[in-house]
Amino acid sequence: MPTSENHFSTRLAEWIAQAPQHARAAVLEQARLSFLDTLGCMVAGASSDPVRSVVAVSTEWGSGEVPVAGAACRLALPWAALANGTAAHALDFDDNLEPAFGHASAVLVPAILSVASSRRSPGAAALDAYVVGIEVMGRLGAAFNMEHYSRGWHATLTLGAPAAAAAIARLLRLDTSKARNALSIAASMAGGSKIQFGTGLKPVHAGLAAKAGITAALLAAAGLDAAPEALTGNWGLHGLMNGAAGGSEALAAEIGEPLMIERFGLMRKIYPSCAAMHRAIDGILDLRMAEKLTPEEIFSLRVAMAEIQTQNLRFPRPSSVSEARFSLEYCAASALVDGELGLSAFTEVAMARPATSALAQRVTMVTDPALHGQLQSDAQTPTTLELTLCSGRRLQQVVAYQRGHEARPLTYEEVEAKFVSLVEPVLGNERAAALLALLGTLTTLADSSLLLEAAVLDPQA
């Protein structure tokens, strides 16, 4: 017989339904920056092949009223969320939430904006819903990881679906009973394996989580009931996915004390690739600049990482742009050749460059034996670089935190510059500036549907 730990989902649902609206300036600013960063990723990612596939299929089922950011189409709410979530994650340029080891904002921001667009929700309500979604995804991550992630589950979908359900339940102001049903319904839609890393399906996981959360919350709002505890217990997500039940009582008691967004923040990306390699890229670029290195001077590069990181970087010789984002060898070589790792590195033309291909052959990634078993926190997984020059000289560097981590956060200017670089090529200078200005008013914006409206392409353009 299944066991039940009703305290966990009930406690989460009570907090979702009853916690006062979050109004602290520092919390709202963190949330606003996440909307800024993620909406930029959505606009730029809308032209990717995965989004094209999602839109092509969705439009066969009819149109709707919810805009797809960066595209010239509108879809019915669930399919718009699927497209917007996929776009947010398509370039692997969106943020991470450390306890969940998942892409939180690529799920939550598209889900919230898609619902807010159809209901004309105020900006403050959208930000409040985001804070709630981050809290739930972070608490689930703390309860499930690192066993969950190490088993191969893609937390962006497995934990993102109930987190999105929590955010939308909050946005719709569902009561405790319905919020708990939303969590339970979303649990039946959670899944997703890391085997999809390096494929077009990987970013679709974010869209599926956004769509699942919306669907779960709307079904709960319509009166659909579900098991009171579907997250813990032998037959709950924790037991089924982790192979063990329980262990969540203290985590539920701590919800909101402090908020996950305050305790961990979001790891915003400076490179459009798997975050597992970002310490390595930081170190490479630092050494390249400090030593004024040229690719011709480099004999070899050895990169030692924790196993949890090397397992994700599975493509030493990538055959596609999607695989290149999960190839340390390619990304390291590209960074050494170009002095940066930007979107321009992830094209078939860039991948075919002889200089990059030759240098990638001299990059070796190994699992650091000193980090064996250290899987409790991202902070326990430093990356060690050993660069050997043709002269025989050896350079070594240890990178504890990547740029964008809470220990090395991006400045507002860096987040804004990233947004502009993503949006201007799609919307043009004037519309990009208008969208940036609109995002600046999000805490007081009366109608947050204006954000997607400002980001949709003119079908006549």
Coordinates of C-alpha atoms in Angstrom, one line a residue:
M1 CA 0.0 0.0 0.0
P2 CA 1.2 3.5 -0.7
T3 CA 2.1 5.7 2.3
S4 CA 1.1 9.3 2.6
E5 CA 2.7 12.3 4.1
N6 CA 0.0 14.8 3.7
H7 CA 1.9 17.5 5.6
F8 CA 4.2 18.3 2.6
S9 CA 1.8 19.1 -0.2
T10 CA -0.7 20.6 2.3
R11 CA 1.9 22.9 3.8
L12 CA 3.1 24.0 0.3
A13 CA -0.5 24.6 -0.8
E14 CA -1.3 26.6 2.4
W15 CA 1.7 28.8 1.7
I16 CA 0.9 29.2 -2.0
A17 CA -2.7 30.2 -1.1
Q18 CA -2.2 32.2 2.1
A19 CA 1.2 33.9 2.1
P20 CA 1.0 37.7 1.8
Q21 CA 1.9 39.1 -1.5
H22 CA 5.6 39.5 -1.7
A23 CA 6.5 43.1 -1.8
R24 CA 10.1 43.5 -0.5
A25 CA 12.0 45.6 -3.0
A26 CA 15.1 43.3 -3.2
V27 CA 12.9 40.2 -3.9
L28 CA 10.9 42.0 -6.5
E29 CA 14.0 43.3 -8.2
Q30 CA 15.5 39.7 -8.4
A31 CA 12.2 38.6 -9.9
R32 CA 12.1 41.5 -12.4
L33 CA 15.7 40.7 -13.5
S34 CA 14.6 37.1 -14.2
F35 CA 11.7 38.4 -16.4
L36 CA 14.2 40.6 -18.2
D37 CA 16.7 37.9 -18.8
T38 CA 14.2 35.2 -19.7
L39 CA 12.1 37.4 -22.1
G40 CA 15.3 38.2 -24.0
C41 CA 16.0 34.4 -24.3
M42 CA 12.4 33.9 -25.5
V43 CA 12.6 36.5 -28.2
A44 CA 16.0 35.2 -29.5
G45 CA 15.1 31.5 -29.2
A46 CA 11.8 31.8 -31.1
S47 CA 13.5 31.2 -34.5
S48 CA 15.1 28.0 -33.3
D49 CA 14.2 24.7 -34.9
P50 CA 12.5 23.2 -31.7
V51 CA 10.2 26.3 -31.5
R52 CA 9.4 26.1 -35.2
S53 CA 8.4 22.4 -34.7
V54 CA 6.2 23.3 -31.7
V55 CA 4.5 26.2 -33.6
A56 CA 4.0 24.1 -36.8
V57 CA 2.2 21.4 -34.9
S58 CA 0.3 23.8 -32.6
T59 CA -1.1 25.9 -35.4
E60 CA -2.6 22.8 -37.0
W61 CA -5.0 22.8 -34.0
G62 CA -6.0 26.5 -34.6
S63 CA -5.0 29.9 -33.5
G64 CA -5.5 31.7 -30.2
E65 CA -5.0 35.0 -28.4
V66 CA -1.7 34.5 -26.6
P67 CA 1.4 35.9 -28.4
V68 CA 4.5 33.8 -28.9
A69 CA 7.4 36.1 -28.1
G70 CA 9.8 36.7 -31.0
A71 CA 7.4 35.0 -33.5
A72 CA 4.6 36.2 -35.7
C73 CA 1.8 34.1 -34.3
R74 CA -0.7 33.7 -31.5
L75 CA -1.8 30.4 -30.0
A76 CA -4.3 29.0 -27.5
L77 CA -3.0 29.3 -24.0
P78 CA -1.5 25.8 -23.4
W79 CA 0.3 25.8 -26.8
A80 CA 1.5 29.4 -26.4
A81 CA 3.1 28.3 -23.1
L82 CA 4.7 25.3 -24.8
A83 CA 6.1 27.5 -27.5
N84 CA 7.2 30.3 -25.2
G85 CA 8.8 27.9 -22.7
T86 CA 10.7 26.1 -25.5
A87 CA 11.9 29.4 -26.9
A88 CA 13.2 30.5 -23.4
H89 CA 15.4 27.4 -23.2
A90 CA 16.2 26.9 -26.9
L91 CA 19.6 28.7 -26.7
D92 CA 20.6 27.2 -23.3
F93 CA 21.2 30.9 -22.3
D94 CA 18.6 31.0 -19.5
D95 CA 19.2 30.8 -15.8
N96 CA 19.6 27.9 -13.3
L97 CA 18.2 27.4 -9.8
E98 CA 20.9 25.6 -7.7
P99 CA 18.8 23.5 -5.3
A100 CA 16.6 22.2 -8.2
F101 CA 19.5 21.9 -10.7
G102 CA 17.0 23.0 -13.2
H103 CA 16.1 25.9 -15.5
A104 CA 13.5 27.6 -13.3
S105 CA 12.8 30.8 -15.2
A106 CA 12.5 29.2 -18.6
V107 CA 9.5 27.4 -17.1
L108 CA 8.0 30.0 -14.8
V109 CA 8.3 33.2 -16.8
P110 CA 6.7 31.8 -20.0
A111 CA 3.9 30.1 -18.0
I112 CA 3.2 33.3 -16.0
L113 CA 3.3 35.6 -19.0
S114 CA 1.1 33.3 -21.1
V115 CA -1.6 33.2 -18.4
A116 CA -1.1 36.9 -17.5
S117 CA -1.5 37.7 -21.2
S118 CA -4.9 36.1 -21.3
R119 CA -6.1 37.5 -18.0
R120 CA -4.4 40.9 -18.1
S121 CA -2.7 40.4 -14.7
P122 CA -0.9 43.3 -13.0
G123 CA 2.9 43.2 -13.1
A124 CA 3.1 42.9 -9.3
A125 CA 0.9 39.8 -9.4
A126 CA 3.1 38.2 -12.1
L127 CA 6.3 38.9 -10.0
D128 CA 4.6 37.5 -6.9
A129 CA 3.6 34.3 -8.8
Y130 CA 7.2 33.9 -9.9
V131 CA 8.6 34.2 -6.4
V132 CA 6.1 31.4 -5.3
G133 CA 7.1 29.2 -8.2
I134 CA 10.8 29.6 -7.4
E135 CA 10.1 28.8 -3.8
V136 CA 8.3 25.6 -4.6
M137 CA 10.9 24.5 -7.2
G138 CA 13.7 25.2 -4.8
R139 CA 12.1 23.4 -1.9
L140 CA 11.4 20.4 -4.2
G141 CA 15.0 20.5 -5.4
A142 CA 16.3 20.5 -1.8
A143 CA 14.1 17.5 -1.0
F144 CA 14.9 15.5 -4.1
N145 CA 18.5 16.3 -4.9
M146 CA 21.2 15.3 -5.5
E147 CA 19.9 11.8 -5.9
H148 CA 17.2 12.9 -8.3
Y149 CA 19.5 14.7 -10.7
S150 CA 22.2 12.0 -10.4
R151 CA 19.7 9.3 -11.5
G152 CA 19.3 11.2 -14.8
W153 CA 16.0 13.1 -14.2
H154 CA 15.8 16.5 -15.9
A155 CA 14.6 18.6 -13.1
T156 CA 13.5 21.4 -15.5
L157 CA 10.5 19.2 -16.3
T158 CA 10.2 16.9 -13.3
L159 CA 10.2 19.7 -10.7
G160 CA 9.3 22.5 -13.1
A161 CA 5.8 21.2 -13.7
P162 CA 4.6 21.3 -10.1
A163 CA 6.5 24.6 -9.6
A164 CA 4.7 26.1 -12.6
A165 CA 1.4 24.8 -11.2
A166 CA 2.2 26.6 -7.9
A167 CA 2.9 29.8 -9.7
I168 CA -0.3 29.7 -11.7
A169 CA -2.3 28.7 -8.7
R170 CA -1.0 31.8 -7.0
L171 CA -1.7 34.0 -10.0
L172 CA -5.3 32.6 -10.1
R173 CA -5.6 33.0 -6.3
L174 CA -6.7 29.4 -5.8
D175 CA -7.5 28.4 -2.3
T176 CA -5.5 25.8 -0.4
S177 CA -7.5 22.8 -1.5
K178 CA -7.3 23.7 -5.2
A179 CA -3.7 24.7 -5.0
R180 CA -2.9 21.3 -3.5
N181 CA -4.9 19.6 -6.3
A182 CA -2.9 21.7 -8.8
L183 CA 0.4 20.3 -7.4
S184 CA -1.0 16.8 -7.5
I185 CA -2.2 17.0 -11.0
A186 CA 1.1 18.5 -12.2
A187 CA 2.9 15.5 -10.5
S188 CA 1.1 13.2 -13.0
M189 CA 2.6 15.3 -15.9
A190 CA 6.2 15.4 -14.6
G191 CA 8.9 13.5 -16.3
G192 CA 11.9 14.0 -18.6
S193 CA 15.4 12.4 -18.8
K194 CA 18.8 14.0 -19.2
I195 CA 19.3 11.6 -22.1
Q196 CA 17.7 14.4 -24.2
F197 CA 20.6 16.7 -23.6
G198 CA 22.1 17.7 -26.9
T199 CA 18.8 17.2 -28.8
G200 CA 16.1 19.4 -30.0
L201 CA 13.7 17.9 -27.4
K202 CA 15.8 19.2 -24.4
P203 CA 14.5 22.8 -24.6
V204 CA 10.9 21.5 -25.2
H205 CA 11.1 20.1 -21.7
A206 CA 10.8 23.7 -20.4
G207 CA 7.8 24.3 -22.6
L208 CA 6.2 21.0 -21.4
A209 CA 6.7 22.0 -17.8
A210 CA 5.1 25.5 -18.4
K211 CA 2.1 23.9 -20.3
A212 CA 1.7 21.2 -17.6
G213 CA 1.7 23.8 -14.8
I214 CA -1.0 25.9 -16.5
T215 CA -3.1 22.9 -17.3
A216 CA -2.9 21.5 -13.8
A217 CA -3.8 24.8 -12.2
L218 CA -6.8 25.4 -14.6
L219 CA -8.1 21.9 -14.0
A220 CA -7.8 22.3 -10.3
A221 CA -9.6 25.7 -10.6
A222 CA -12.4 23.9 -12.5
G223 CA -12.9 21.5 -9.6
L224 CA -10.9 18.4 -10.6
D225 CA -9.7 16.6 -7.5
A226 CA -6.5 14.6 -7.1
A227 CA -4.6 12.6 -4.5
P228 CA -3.8 14.9 -1.5
E229 CA -0.1 13.9 -1.5
A230 CA 1.5 13.1 -4.8
L231 CA 4.9 14.5 -4.1
T232 CA 6.1 12.4 -1.2
G233 CA 5.5 8.8 0.0
N234 CA 6.2 5.5 -1.7
W235 CA 4.0 6.3 -4.7
G236 CA 4.7 10.0 -4.8
L237 CA 7.2 11.6 -7.1
H238 CA 10.0 11.4 -4.5
G239 CA 9.5 7.7 -3.8
L240 CA 9.1 6.8 -7.5
M241 CA 11.9 8.9 -8.8
N242 CA 14.4 8.7 -6.0
G243 CA 13.7 5.2 -4.7
A244 CA 13.1 6.4 -1.2
A245 CA 10.2 8.1 0.6
G246 CA 9.9 10.8 3.2
G247 CA 12.5 13.3 4.4
S248 CA 10.4 16.4 3.5
E249 CA 8.8 17.4 6.8
A250 CA 11.5 19.9 7.8
L251 CA 11.7 21.4 4.3
A252 CA 8.0 22.0 4.3
A253 CA 8.2 23.7 7.7
E254 CA 10.9 26.1 6.4
I255 CA 9.1 27.3 3.3
G256 CA 9.6 31.0 2.8
E257 CA 12.1 31.3 5.7
P258 CA 14.1 32.6 4.0
L259 CA 12.8 32.7 0.5
M260 CA 14.7 30.5 -2.0
I261 CA 15.1 33.5 -4.3
E262 CA 16.9 35.4 -1.4
R263 CA 18.9 32.4 -0.2
F264 CA 20.2 31.2 -3.6
G265 CA 19.2 33.8 -6.2
L266 CA 19.3 32.7 -9.9
M267 CA 22.5 31.7 -11.7
R268 CA 22.2 33.8 -14.8
K269 CA 24.2 32.8 -17.8
I270 CA 26.9 34.7 -19.6
Y271 CA 27.5 31.8 -22.1
P272 CA 24.8 30.1 -24.2
S273 CA 25.8 26.5 -23.3
C274 CA 25.5 23.9 -20.6
A275 CA 26.3 25.5 -17.2
A276 CA 28.5 22.5 -16.3
M277 CA 31.3 24.0 -18.4
H278 CA 31.0 27.6 -17.4
R279 CA 33.7 27.5 -14.8
A280 CA 36.0 26.1 -17.4
I281 CA 35.1 28.8 -19.9
D282 CA 35.7 31.5 -17.3
G283 CA 39.1 30.1 -16.5
I284 CA 40.1 29.7 -20.1
L285 CA 39.1 33.3 -21.0
D286 CA 40.9 34.6 -17.9
L287 CA 44.1 32.8 -18.8
R288 CA 43.9 33.8 -22.4
M289 CA 43.6 37.4 -21.5
A290 CA 46.1 37.4 -18.7
E291 CA 48.8 35.6 -20.7
K292 CA 47.8 37.2 -24.1
L293 CA 47.7 33.7 -25.5
T294 CA 47.1 32.7 -29.2
P295 CA 45.7 29.3 -30.2
E296 CA 49.0 28.5 -31.9
E297 CA 50.8 28.6 -28.5
I298 CA 48.6 26.0 -26.9
F299 CA 49.8 22.4 -26.9
S300 CA 47.1 20.9 -24.7
L301 CA 44.3 21.7 -22.2
R302 CA 43.2 19.4 -19.4
V303 CA 40.0 20.2 -17.6
A304 CA 39.1 18.3 -14.4
M305 CA 35.5 18.4 -13.1
A306 CA 33.1 16.6 -10.8
E307 CA 31.4 13.6 -12.3
I308 CA 28.0 15.3 -12.1
Q309 CA 29.3 17.8 -14.6
T310 CA 31.3 15.6 -17.0
Q311 CA 28.2 13.3 -17.3
N312 CA 26.3 16.2 -18.9
L313 CA 29.1 17.1 -21.4
R314 CA 28.7 14.0 -23.5
F315 CA 29.8 15.1 -27.0
P316 CA 33.6 15.5 -27.4
R317 CA 33.1 15.6 -31.2
P318 CA 29.7 17.3 -31.7
S319 CA 27.8 16.6 -34.9
S320 CA 25.1 19.3 -34.4
V321 CA 24.7 22.7 -32.8
S322 CA 22.6 21.2 -30.1
E323 CA 25.4 18.8 -29.2
A324 CA 28.0 21.6 -29.4
R325 CA 26.3 23.2 -26.4
F326 CA 27.1 20.1 -24.4
S327 CA 30.7 19.7 -25.7
L328 CA 33.4 21.0 -23.4
E329 CA 36.0 20.2 -26.1
Y330 CA 34.3 22.3 -28.8
C331 CA 33.4 25.2 -26.5
A332 CA 36.8 25.4 -24.9
A333 CA 38.5 25.5 -28.3
S334 CA 36.0 28.1 -29.6
A335 CA 36.7 30.3 -26.5
L336 CA 40.4 30.0 -27.0
V337 CA 40.2 30.9 -30.7
D338 CA 37.7 33.8 -30.4
G339 CA 38.3 35.1 -26.9
E340 CA 34.6 34.7 -26.1
L341 CA 31.8 32.1 -26.2
G342 CA 28.8 33.7 -27.7
L343 CA 25.9 32.8 -30.0
S344 CA 28.1 33.1 -33.0
A345 CA 30.0 30.0 -31.9
F346 CA 26.8 27.9 -32.3
T347 CA 26.4 27.7 -36.0
E348 CA 27.3 25.0 -38.5
V349 CA 29.8 27.5 -40.1
A350 CA 31.5 28.1 -36.8
M351 CA 31.7 24.5 -36.0
A352 CA 33.4 23.7 -39.3
R353 CA 36.3 26.1 -38.7
P354 CA 39.6 24.2 -39.0
A355 CA 41.3 26.1 -36.3
T356 CA 38.6 25.3 -33.8
S357 CA 38.4 21.6 -34.8
A358 CA 42.2 21.2 -34.5
L359 CA 42.4 22.8 -31.1
A360 CA 39.4 20.8 -29.8
Q361 CA 41.5 17.6 -30.4
R362 CA 43.9 18.9 -27.8
V363 CA 41.3 19.4 -25.1
T364 CA 40.8 16.6 -22.6
M365 CA 38.1 16.4 -20.0
V366 CA 38.5 14.2 -16.9
T367 CA 36.6 13.4 -13.8
D368 CA 38.4 14.9 -10.8
P369 CA 38.9 12.0 -8.2
A370 CA 39.1 14.6 -5.4
L371 CA 35.5 15.5 -6.0
H372 CA 34.2 11.9 -6.0
G373 CA 30.9 11.7 -4.1
Q374 CA 30.6 15.5 -3.6
L375 CA 27.1 15.9 -4.9
Q376 CA 25.3 17.8 -2.3
S377 CA 25.8 21.3 -3.7
D378 CA 27.1 23.1 -6.8
A379 CA 29.5 25.0 -4.6
Q380 CA 31.4 21.7 -4.0
T381 CA 32.4 21.2 -7.6
P382 CA 35.3 23.5 -8.6
T383 CA 36.9 23.1 -12.0
T384 CA 40.7 22.8 -12.4
L385 CA 42.4 23.8 -15.6
E386 CA 45.9 22.8 -16.7
L387 CA 47.0 24.5 -19.9
T388 CA 50.3 23.4 -21.4
L389 CA 52.0 25.7 -23.9
C390 CA 54.1 24.6 -26.9
S391 CA 57.1 26.1 -25.0
G392 CA 56.6 23.5 -22.3
R393 CA 55.3 26.1 -19.8
R394 CA 52.2 25.0 -17.7
L395 CA 49.5 27.2 -16.4
Q396 CA 47.0 26.1 -13.8
Q397 CA 43.8 27.7 -12.6
V398 CA 41.0 26.6 -10.2
V399 CA 37.6 28.2 -10.7
A400 CA 35.2 27.8 -7.7
Y401 CA 32.2 29.7 -9.1
Q402 CA 31.2 30.6 -12.5
R403 CA 30.2 34.2 -13.5
G404 CA 26.5 34.5 -12.7
H405 CA 26.6 32.4 -9.6
E406 CA 25.3 34.1 -6.4
A407 CA 29.0 34.3 -5.3
R408 CA 29.8 36.1 -8.6
P409 CA 26.5 37.6 -9.8
L410 CA 26.1 39.5 -13.0
T411 CA 25.6 43.2 -12.7
Y412 CA 22.4 44.8 -13.9
E413 CA 24.4 46.3 -16.7
E414 CA 25.5 42.9 -17.9
V415 CA 22.0 41.5 -17.7
E416 CA 20.7 44.5 -19.7
A417 CA 23.5 44.2 -22.3
K418 CA 22.7 40.6 -22.7
F419 CA 19.0 41.4 -23.2
V420 CA 19.7 44.0 -25.8
S421 CA 22.1 41.7 -27.7
L422 CA 19.4 39.1 -27.9
V423 CA 16.4 41.3 -28.7
E424 CA 17.7 43.9 -31.0
P425 CA 18.4 41.5 -33.9
V426 CA 14.8 40.3 -33.8
L427 CA 12.7 43.3 -32.9
G428 CA 15.0 46.1 -34.0
N429 CA 16.6 48.9 -31.9
E430 CA 13.4 50.9 -31.2
R431 CA 11.2 48.0 -30.2
A432 CA 13.9 46.5 -28.1
A433 CA 14.4 49.7 -26.2
A434 CA 10.6 50.0 -25.7
L435 CA 10.4 46.5 -24.3
L436 CA 13.4 47.1 -22.0
A437 CA 11.6 50.3 -20.7
L438 CA 8.4 48.4 -20.2
L439 CA 10.2 45.7 -18.2
G440 CA 11.6 48.5 -16.1
T441 CA 8.1 49.3 -14.9
L442 CA 7.0 45.8 -14.2
T443 CA 6.5 46.2 -10.5
T444 CA 3.9 48.9 -11.1
L445 CA 2.7 47.8 -14.5
A446 CA -1.2 47.6 -14.5
D447 CA -1.4 45.1 -17.3
S448 CA 1.5 42.6 -17.8
S449 CA 0.0 41.3 -21.0
L450 CA 1.7 44.3 -22.6
L451 CA 5.0 42.4 -22.3
L452 CA 4.2 39.7 -24.8
E453 CA 2.4 42.1 -27.0
A454 CA 5.5 44.2 -27.2
A455 CA 7.6 41.1 -28.0
V456 CA 5.5 39.5 -30.8
L457 CA 6.5 40.0 -34.4
D458 CA 4.3 41.8 -36.8
P459 CA 3.0 39.1 -39.2
Q460 CA 3.1 41.7 -42.0
A461 CA 6.7 42.7 -41.4

